[in-house]
Short mmCIF file of C-alpha atoms and ligand atoms in Angstrom, two decimals:
data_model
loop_
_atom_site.label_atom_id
_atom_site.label_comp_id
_atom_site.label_asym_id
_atom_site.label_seq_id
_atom_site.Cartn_x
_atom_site.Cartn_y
_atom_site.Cartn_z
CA UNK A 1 32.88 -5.35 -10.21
CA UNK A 2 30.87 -2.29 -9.58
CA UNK A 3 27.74 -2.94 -7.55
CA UNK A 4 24.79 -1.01 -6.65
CA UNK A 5 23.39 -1.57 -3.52
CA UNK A 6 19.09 -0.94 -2.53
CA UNK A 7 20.84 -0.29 1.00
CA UNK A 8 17.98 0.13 4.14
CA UNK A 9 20.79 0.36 6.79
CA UNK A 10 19.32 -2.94 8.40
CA UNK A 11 21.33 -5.76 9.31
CA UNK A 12 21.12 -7.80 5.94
CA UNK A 13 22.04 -5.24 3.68
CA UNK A 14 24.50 -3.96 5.86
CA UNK A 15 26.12 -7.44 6.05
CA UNK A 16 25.72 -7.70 2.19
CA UNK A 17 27.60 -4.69 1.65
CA UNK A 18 30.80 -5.89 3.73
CA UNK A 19 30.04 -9.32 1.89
CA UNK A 20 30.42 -7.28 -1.12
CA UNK A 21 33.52 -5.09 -0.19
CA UNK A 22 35.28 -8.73 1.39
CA UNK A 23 34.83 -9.97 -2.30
CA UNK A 24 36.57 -7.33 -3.41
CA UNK A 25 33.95 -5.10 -5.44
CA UNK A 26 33.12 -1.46 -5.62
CA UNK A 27 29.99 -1.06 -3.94
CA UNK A 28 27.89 1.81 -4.51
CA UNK A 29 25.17 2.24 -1.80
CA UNK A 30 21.39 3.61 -2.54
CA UNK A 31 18.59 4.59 0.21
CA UNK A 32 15.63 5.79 -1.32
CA UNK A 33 13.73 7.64 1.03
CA UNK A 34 9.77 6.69 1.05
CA UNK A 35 8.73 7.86 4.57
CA UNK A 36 10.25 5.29 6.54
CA UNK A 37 11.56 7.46 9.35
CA UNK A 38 13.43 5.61 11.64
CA UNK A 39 15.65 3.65 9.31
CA UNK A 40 16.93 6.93 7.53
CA UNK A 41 18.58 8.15 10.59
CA UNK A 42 22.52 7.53 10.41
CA UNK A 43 22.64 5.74 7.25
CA UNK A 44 24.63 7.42 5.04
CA UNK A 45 27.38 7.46 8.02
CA UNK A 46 26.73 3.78 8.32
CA UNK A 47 27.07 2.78 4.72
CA UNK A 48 30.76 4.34 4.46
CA UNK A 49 31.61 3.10 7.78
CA UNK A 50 30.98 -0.55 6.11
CA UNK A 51 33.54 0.63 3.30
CA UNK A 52 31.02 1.88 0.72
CA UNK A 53 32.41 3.84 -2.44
CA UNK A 54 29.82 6.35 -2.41
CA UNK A 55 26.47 6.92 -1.29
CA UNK A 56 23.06 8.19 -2.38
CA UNK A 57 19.89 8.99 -0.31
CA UNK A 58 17.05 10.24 -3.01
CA UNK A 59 13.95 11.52 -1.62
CA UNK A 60 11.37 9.98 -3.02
CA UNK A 61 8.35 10.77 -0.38
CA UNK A 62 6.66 13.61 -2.31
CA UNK A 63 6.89 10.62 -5.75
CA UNK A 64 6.16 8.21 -3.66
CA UNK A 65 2.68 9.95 -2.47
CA UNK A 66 1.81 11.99 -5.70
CA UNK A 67 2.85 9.14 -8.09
CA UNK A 68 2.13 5.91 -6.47
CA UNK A 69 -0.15 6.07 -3.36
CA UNK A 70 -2.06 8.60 -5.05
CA UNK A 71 -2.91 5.61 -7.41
CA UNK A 72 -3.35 3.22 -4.91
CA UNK A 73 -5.88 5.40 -2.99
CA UNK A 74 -8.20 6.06 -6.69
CA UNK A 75 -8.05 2.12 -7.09
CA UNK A 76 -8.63 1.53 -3.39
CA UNK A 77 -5.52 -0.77 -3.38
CA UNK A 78 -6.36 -3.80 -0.80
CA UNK A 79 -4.43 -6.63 -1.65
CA UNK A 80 -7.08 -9.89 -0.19
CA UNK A 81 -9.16 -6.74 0.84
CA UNK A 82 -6.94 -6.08 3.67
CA UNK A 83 -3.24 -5.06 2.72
CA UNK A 84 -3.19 -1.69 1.77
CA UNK A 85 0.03 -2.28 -0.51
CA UNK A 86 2.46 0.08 1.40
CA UNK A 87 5.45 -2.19 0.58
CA UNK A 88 4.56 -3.62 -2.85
CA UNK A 89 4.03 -0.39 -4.14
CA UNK A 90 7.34 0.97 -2.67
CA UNK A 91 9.51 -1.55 -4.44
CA UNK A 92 9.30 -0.85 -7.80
CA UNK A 93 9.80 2.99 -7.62
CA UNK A 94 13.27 1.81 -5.27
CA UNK A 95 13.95 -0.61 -7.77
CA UNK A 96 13.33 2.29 -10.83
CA UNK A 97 15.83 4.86 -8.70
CA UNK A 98 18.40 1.92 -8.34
CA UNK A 99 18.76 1.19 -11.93
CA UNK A 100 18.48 4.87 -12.85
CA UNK A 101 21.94 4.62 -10.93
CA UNK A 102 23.44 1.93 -11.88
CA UNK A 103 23.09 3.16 -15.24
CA UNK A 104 24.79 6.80 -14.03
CA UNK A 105 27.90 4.78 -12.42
CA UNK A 106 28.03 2.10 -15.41
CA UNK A 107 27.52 -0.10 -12.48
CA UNK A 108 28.12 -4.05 -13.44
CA UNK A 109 25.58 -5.40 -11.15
CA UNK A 110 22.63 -4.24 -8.63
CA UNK A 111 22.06 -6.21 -5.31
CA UNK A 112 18.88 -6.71 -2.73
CA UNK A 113 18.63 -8.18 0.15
CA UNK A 114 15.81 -10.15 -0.20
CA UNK A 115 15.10 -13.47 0.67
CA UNK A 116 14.20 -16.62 -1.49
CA UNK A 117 10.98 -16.78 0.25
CA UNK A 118 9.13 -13.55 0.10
CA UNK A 119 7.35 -11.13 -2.62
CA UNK A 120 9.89 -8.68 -2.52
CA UNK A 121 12.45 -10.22 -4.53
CA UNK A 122 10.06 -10.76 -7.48
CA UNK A 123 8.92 -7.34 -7.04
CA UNK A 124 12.37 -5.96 -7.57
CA UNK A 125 13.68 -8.23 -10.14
CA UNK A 126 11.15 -7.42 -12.39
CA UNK A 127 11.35 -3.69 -12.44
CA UNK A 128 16.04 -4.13 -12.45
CA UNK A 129 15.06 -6.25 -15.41
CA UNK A 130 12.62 -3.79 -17.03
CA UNK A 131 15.14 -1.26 -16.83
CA UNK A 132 18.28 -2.90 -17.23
CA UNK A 133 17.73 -5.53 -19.46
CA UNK A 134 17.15 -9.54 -19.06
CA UNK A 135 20.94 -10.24 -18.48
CA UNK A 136 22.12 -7.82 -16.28
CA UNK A 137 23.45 -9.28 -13.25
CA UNK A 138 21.19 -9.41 -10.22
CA UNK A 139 22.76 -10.36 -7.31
CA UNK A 140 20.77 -11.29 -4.18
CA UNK A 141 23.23 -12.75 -1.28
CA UNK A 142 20.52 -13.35 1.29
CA UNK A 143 18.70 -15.70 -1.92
CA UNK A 144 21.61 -16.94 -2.84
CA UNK A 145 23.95 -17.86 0.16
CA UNK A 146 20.60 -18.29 2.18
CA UNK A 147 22.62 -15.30 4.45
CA UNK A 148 20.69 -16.15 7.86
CA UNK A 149 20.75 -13.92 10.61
CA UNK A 150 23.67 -15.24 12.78
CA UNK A 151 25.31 -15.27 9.40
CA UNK A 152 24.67 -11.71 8.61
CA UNK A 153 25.54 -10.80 12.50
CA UNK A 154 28.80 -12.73 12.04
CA UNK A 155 29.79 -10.91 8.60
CA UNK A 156 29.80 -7.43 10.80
CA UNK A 157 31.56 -8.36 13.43
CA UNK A 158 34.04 -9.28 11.85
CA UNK A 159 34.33 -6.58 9.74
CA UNK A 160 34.51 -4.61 13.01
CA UNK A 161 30.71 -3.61 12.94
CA UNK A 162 28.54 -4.19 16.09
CA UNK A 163 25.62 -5.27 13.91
CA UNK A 164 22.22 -3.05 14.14
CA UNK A 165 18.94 -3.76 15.60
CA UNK A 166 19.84 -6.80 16.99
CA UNK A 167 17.85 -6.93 19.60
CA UNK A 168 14.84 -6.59 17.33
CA UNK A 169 12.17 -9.51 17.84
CA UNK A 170 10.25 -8.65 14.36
CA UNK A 171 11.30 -7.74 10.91
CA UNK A 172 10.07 -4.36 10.10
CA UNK A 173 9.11 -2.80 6.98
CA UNK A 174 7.83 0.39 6.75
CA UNK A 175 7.08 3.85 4.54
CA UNK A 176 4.67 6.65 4.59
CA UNK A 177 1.72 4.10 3.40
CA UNK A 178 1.92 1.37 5.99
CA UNK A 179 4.12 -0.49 8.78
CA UNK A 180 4.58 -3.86 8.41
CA UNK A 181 5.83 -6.36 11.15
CA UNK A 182 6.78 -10.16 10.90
CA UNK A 183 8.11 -12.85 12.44
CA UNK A 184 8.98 -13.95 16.10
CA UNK A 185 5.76 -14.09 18.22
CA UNK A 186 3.72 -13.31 15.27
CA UNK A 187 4.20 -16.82 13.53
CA UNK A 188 1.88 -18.26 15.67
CA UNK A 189 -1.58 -17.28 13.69
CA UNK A 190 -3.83 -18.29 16.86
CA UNK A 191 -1.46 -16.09 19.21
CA UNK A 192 -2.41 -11.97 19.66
CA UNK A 193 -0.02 -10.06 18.56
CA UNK A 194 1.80 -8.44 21.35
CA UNK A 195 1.60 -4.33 22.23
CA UNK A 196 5.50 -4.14 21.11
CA UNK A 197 5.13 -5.01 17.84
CA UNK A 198 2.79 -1.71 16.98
CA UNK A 199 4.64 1.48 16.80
CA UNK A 200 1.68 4.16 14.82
CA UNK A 201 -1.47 2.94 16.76
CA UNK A 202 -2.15 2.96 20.27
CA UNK A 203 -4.22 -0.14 21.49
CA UNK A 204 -7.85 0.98 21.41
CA UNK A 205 -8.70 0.37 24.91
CA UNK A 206 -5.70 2.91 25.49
CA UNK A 207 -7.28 5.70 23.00
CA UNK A 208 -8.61 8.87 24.38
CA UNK A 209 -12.79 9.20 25.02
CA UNK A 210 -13.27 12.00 23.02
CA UNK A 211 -14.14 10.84 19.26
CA UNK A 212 -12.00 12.63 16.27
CA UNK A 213 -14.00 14.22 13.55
CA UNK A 214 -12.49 14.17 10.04
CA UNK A 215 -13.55 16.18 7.23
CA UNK A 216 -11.58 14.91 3.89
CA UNK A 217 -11.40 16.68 0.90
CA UNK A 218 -11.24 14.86 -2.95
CA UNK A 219 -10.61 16.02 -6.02
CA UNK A 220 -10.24 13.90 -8.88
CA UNK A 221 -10.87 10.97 -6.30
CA UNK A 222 -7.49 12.15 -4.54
CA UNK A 223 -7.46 13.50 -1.35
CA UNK A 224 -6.69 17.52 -1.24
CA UNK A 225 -7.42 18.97 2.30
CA UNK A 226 -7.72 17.29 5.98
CA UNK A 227 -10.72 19.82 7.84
CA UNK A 228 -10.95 22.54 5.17
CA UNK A 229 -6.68 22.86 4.98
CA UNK A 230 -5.34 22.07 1.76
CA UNK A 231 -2.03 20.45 1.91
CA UNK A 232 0.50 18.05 -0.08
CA UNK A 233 -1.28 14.29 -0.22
CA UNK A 234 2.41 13.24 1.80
CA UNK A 235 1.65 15.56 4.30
CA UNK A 236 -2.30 14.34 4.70
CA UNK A 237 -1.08 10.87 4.78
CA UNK A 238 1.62 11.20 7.40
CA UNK A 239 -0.68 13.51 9.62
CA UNK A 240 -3.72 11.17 9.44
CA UNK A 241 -0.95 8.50 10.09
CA UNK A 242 -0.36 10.32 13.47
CA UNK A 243 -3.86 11.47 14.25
CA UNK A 244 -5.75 8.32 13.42
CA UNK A 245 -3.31 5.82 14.80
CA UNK A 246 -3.43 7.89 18.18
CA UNK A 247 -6.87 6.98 18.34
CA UNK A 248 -6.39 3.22 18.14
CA UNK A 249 -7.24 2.81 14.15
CA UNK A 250 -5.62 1.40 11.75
CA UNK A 251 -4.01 -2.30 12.41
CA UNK A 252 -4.01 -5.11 10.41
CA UNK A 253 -3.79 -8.94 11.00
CA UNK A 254 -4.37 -11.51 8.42
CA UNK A 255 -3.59 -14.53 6.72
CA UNK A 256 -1.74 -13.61 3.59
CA UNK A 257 -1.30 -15.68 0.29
CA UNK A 258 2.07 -14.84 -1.01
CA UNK A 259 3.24 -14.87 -4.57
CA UNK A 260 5.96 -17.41 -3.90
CA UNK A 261 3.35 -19.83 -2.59
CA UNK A 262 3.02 -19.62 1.24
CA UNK A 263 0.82 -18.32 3.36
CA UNK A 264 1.88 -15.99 5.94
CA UNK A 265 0.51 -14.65 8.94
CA UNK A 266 1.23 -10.31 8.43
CA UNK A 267 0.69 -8.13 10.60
CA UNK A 268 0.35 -4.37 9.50
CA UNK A 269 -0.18 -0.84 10.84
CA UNK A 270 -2.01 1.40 8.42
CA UNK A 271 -4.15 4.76 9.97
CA UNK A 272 -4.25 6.91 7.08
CA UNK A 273 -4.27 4.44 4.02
CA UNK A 274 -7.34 2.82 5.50
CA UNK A 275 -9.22 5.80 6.34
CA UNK A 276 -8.49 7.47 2.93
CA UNK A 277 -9.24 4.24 1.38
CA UNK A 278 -12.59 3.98 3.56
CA UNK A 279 -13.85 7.82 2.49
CA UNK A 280 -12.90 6.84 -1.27
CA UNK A 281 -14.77 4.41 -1.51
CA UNK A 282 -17.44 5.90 0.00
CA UNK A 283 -17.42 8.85 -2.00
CA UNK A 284 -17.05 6.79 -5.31
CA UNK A 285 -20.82 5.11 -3.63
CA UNK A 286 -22.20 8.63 -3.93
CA UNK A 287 -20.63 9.42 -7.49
CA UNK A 288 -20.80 6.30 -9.79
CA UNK A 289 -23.81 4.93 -11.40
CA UNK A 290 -24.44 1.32 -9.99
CA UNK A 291 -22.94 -0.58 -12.96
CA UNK A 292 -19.71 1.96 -12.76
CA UNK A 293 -19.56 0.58 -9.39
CA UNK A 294 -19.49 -2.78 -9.75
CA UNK A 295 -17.46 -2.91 -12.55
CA UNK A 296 -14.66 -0.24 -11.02
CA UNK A 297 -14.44 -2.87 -8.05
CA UNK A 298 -13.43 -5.73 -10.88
CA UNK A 299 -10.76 -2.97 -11.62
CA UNK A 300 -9.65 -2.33 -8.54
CA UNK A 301 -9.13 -6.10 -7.60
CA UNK A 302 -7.14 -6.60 -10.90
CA UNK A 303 -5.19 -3.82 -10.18
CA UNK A 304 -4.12 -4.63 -6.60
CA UNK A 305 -3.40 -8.35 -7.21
CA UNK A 306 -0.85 -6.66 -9.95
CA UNK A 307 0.65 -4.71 -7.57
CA UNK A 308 1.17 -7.28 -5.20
CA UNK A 309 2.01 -10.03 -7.02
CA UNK A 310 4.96 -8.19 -8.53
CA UNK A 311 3.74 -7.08 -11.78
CA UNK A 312 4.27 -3.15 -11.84
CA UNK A 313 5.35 -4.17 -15.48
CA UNK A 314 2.81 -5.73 -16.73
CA UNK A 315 0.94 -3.37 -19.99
CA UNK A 316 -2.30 -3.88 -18.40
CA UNK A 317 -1.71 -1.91 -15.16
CA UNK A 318 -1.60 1.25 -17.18
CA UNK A 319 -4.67 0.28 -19.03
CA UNK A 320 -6.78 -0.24 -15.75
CA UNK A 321 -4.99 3.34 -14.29
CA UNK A 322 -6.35 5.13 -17.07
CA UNK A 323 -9.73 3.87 -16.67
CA UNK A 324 -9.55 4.44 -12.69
CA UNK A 325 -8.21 7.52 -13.50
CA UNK A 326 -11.50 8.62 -16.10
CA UNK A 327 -14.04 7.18 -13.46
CA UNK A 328 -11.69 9.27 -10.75
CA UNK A 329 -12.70 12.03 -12.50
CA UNK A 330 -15.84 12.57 -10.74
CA UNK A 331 -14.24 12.05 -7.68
CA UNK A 332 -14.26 14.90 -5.55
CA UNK A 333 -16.34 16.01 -2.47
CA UNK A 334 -15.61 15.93 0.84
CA UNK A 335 -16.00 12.64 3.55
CA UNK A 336 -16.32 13.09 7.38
CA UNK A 337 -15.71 10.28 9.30
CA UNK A 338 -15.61 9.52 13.26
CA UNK A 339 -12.88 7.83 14.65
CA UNK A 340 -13.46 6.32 17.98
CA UNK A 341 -11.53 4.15 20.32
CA UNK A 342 -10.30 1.97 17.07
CA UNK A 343 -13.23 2.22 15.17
CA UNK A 344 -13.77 4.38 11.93
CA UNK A 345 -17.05 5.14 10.93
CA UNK A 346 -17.93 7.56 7.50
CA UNK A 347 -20.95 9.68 9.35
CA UNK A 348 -21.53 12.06 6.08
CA UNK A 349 -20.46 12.53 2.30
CA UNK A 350 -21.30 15.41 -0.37
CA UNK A 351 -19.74 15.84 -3.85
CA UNK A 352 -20.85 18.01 -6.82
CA UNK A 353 -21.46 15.07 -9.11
CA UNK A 354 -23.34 13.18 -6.75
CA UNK A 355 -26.41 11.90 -8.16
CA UNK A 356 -28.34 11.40 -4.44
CA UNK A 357 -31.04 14.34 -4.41
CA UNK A 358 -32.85 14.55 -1.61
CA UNK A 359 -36.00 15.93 -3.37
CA UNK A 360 -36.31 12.77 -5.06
CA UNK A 361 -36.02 10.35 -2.26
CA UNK A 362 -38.21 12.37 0.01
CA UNK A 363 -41.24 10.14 1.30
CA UNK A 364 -43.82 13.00 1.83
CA UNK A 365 -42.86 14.79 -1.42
CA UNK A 366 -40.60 13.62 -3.95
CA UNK A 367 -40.94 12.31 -6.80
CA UNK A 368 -43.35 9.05 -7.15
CA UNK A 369 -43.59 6.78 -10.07
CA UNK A 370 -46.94 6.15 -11.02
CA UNK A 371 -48.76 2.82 -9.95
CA UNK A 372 -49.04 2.07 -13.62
CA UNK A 373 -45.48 2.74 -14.10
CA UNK A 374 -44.31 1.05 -10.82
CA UNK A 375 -46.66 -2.25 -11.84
CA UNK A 376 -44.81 -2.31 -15.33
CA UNK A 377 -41.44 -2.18 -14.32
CA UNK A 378 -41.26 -4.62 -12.02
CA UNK A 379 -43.22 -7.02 -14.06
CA UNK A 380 -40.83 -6.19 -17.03
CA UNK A 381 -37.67 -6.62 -14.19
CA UNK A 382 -38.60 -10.15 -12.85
CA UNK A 383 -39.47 -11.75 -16.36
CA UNK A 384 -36.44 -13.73 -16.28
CA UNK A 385 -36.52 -15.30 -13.12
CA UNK A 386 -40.43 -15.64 -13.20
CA UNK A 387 -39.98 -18.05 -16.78
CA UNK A 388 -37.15 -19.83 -15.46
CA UNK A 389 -38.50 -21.08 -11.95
CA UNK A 390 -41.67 -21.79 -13.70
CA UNK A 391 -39.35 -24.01 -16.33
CA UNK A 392 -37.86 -25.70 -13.94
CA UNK A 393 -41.10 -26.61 -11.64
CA UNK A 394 -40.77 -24.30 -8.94
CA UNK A 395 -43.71 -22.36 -9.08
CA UNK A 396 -47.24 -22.29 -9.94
N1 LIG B 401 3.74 -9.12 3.17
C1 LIG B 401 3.96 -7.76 2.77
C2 LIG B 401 4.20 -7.71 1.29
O1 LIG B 401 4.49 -8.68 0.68
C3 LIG B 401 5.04 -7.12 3.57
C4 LIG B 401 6.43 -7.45 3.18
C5 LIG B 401 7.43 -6.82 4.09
N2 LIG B 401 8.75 -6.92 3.55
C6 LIG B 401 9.82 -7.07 4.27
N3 LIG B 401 10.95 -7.18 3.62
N4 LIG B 401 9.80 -7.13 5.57
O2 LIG B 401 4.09 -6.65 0.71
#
């Protein structure tokens, strides 16, 4: 058969692809670039070392930012109002670029290498199957031959491979919108996780004593400038990335309710995804009226449990997108925050469509209701709850 391959260059889907070449089949390898740095280095080499057919590596970091994280930032995407999404919302555009070539090379089958026991595997299934159609063949090694480690290590050496990252204590996922890191020490939910497992932030007791200052630009609720200089949202993320995590901001640690039914202890490095999601939302405060507020939180739950759970298919994500993306609209403004010793703190907010005036709330001479009009409205706003605790006894 002809396979393609969603090949990261790590040790599973290396030892599926010599799996896959042992078996006999034609295995065409994809790496779809979405900021994850290290990995990218060597892998092409790699991939035809391990007797690969031919190789792609799309870039997919400006797509990535502009099409996806872009979205995720306007519906302040926090899975359990912690996980800023970085890897469910990288799947399905991987999964979209590896059926977009499989249909190129008339390929017979895709293969993953994910496991039987994580979110990833629904995540790409359901986008190969979108595009490709319910019975195309899906085949997942690591699901199905429950491929362990000392398997996978054993499938390369044998084909002559000294396996990569072996000495690696966690399993790693990362991209431009977060880092994620799992297993070994981190199992244990009561235990700290240790200084190796963090790569983007320093520890905050480490950071430097001088505060950073951040002035973020929005338009259109996405952001457009980092201290008055406009640049591409890929390059604000990965530069915030750098500059925030330097100052000890930006790591995760939760308890994690999986799709598949687990809970899981994750462990995440985020800088610029949670301060752009931070100003966002604090901008949207300034912007919205209080019922667009409430209800564009509803929307942004719905929207990241979607996302998560593996539903980048599902009809009603576009529905809630263009809704985020009409409230978006009056989006724009600019956020300064503080970032100090791994704390983040918004210190000051403007936009043009900010309803806040100043005149208004002025104590010594803005605007006043009258006492007749003060008196009336709030006799008018507690009816309800006046009646019914009188109805029910609890008040004279
Ligand atoms: N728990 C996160 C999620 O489900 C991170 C998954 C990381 N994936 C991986 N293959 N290491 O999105």
């Amino acid at each position: 058969m002809r396979v393609v391959l969603a090949y990261s260059g790590g040790l599973d889907t290396s030892a599926i692809l010599a799996l896959l070449r042992e078996q006999g089949h034609e295995v065409i390898t994809v790496t779809v670039s979405v900021g994850q740095e290290e990995e990218l280095r060597g892998v092409e080499e790699k991939a035809y070392k391990l007797g690969a057919y031919k190789h792609y590596t799309i870039d997919a970091v400006e797509e990535f930012a502009n099409n996806y994280i872009s979205m995720a930032i306007k519906a302040n995407g926090l899975y359990e109002d912690r996980y800023p999404l970085g890897t469910a919302l990288a799947r399905p555009l991987i999964a979209e670029k590896v059926a977009e070539i499989a249909k190129r090379e008339g390929a017979d089958a895709v293969a993953h290498g994910c496991t039987a026991k994580g979110n990833d595997q629904v995540r790409f299934d359901t986008v190969l199957r979108y595009h490709l159609g319910d019975d195309f063949k899906i085949i997942a090694p690591v699901r199905e031959l429950k491929l362990t480690r000392e398997k996978a290590v054993e499938i390369l050496r044998r084909n002559g491979f000294e396996p990569p990252g072996l000495h690696k204590t966690y399993s790693i996922d990362e991209n431009l919108w977060s880092r994620s890191i799992e297993g070994g020490p981190i199992d244990d939910p009561l235990a700290e996780p240790p200084e190796d497992a963090f790569a983007w932030t320093v520890a905050p007791e480490k950071a430097p004593n001088q505060p950073l200052y951040l002035e973020i630009g929005f338009e259109k609720g996405v952001p457009v400038s980092v201290n008055g200089e406009r640049m591409s949202l890929a390059k604000i993320v990965s530069m915030l990335n750098k500059l925030v995590g330097a100052h000890g901001y930006g790591r995760i640690d939760h308890i994690e309710n999986r799709v598949v039914g687990l809970k899981s202890r994750e462990v995440y490095e985020a800088p610029a995804a949670l301060t752009l999601i931070e100003a966002h939302r604090d901008l949207e405060k300034a912007v919205y009226t209080p019922r667009e507020l409430r209800f564009k939180r509803l929307l942004d739950q719905e929207w990241s449990d979607l996302v998560y759970q593996g539903l980048w298919i599902e009809p009603l994500r576009l529905v809630i997108e263009k809704a985020v993306d009409e409230l978006n609209r009056w989006v724009s403004g600019v956020v300064k925050m503080k970032v100090y010793k791994g704390s983040l703190q918004v210190v000051g907010r403007w936009s043009p469509y900010s309803s806040y005036s100043r005149e208004v709330i002025d104590y010594n001479k803005g605007w006043y209701p009258s006492d007749e009009e003060a008196r009336g409205f709030i006799t008018i706003w507690s009816l309800h709850s006046l009646a019914a605790a009188k109805a029910r006894g609890l008040r004279g």
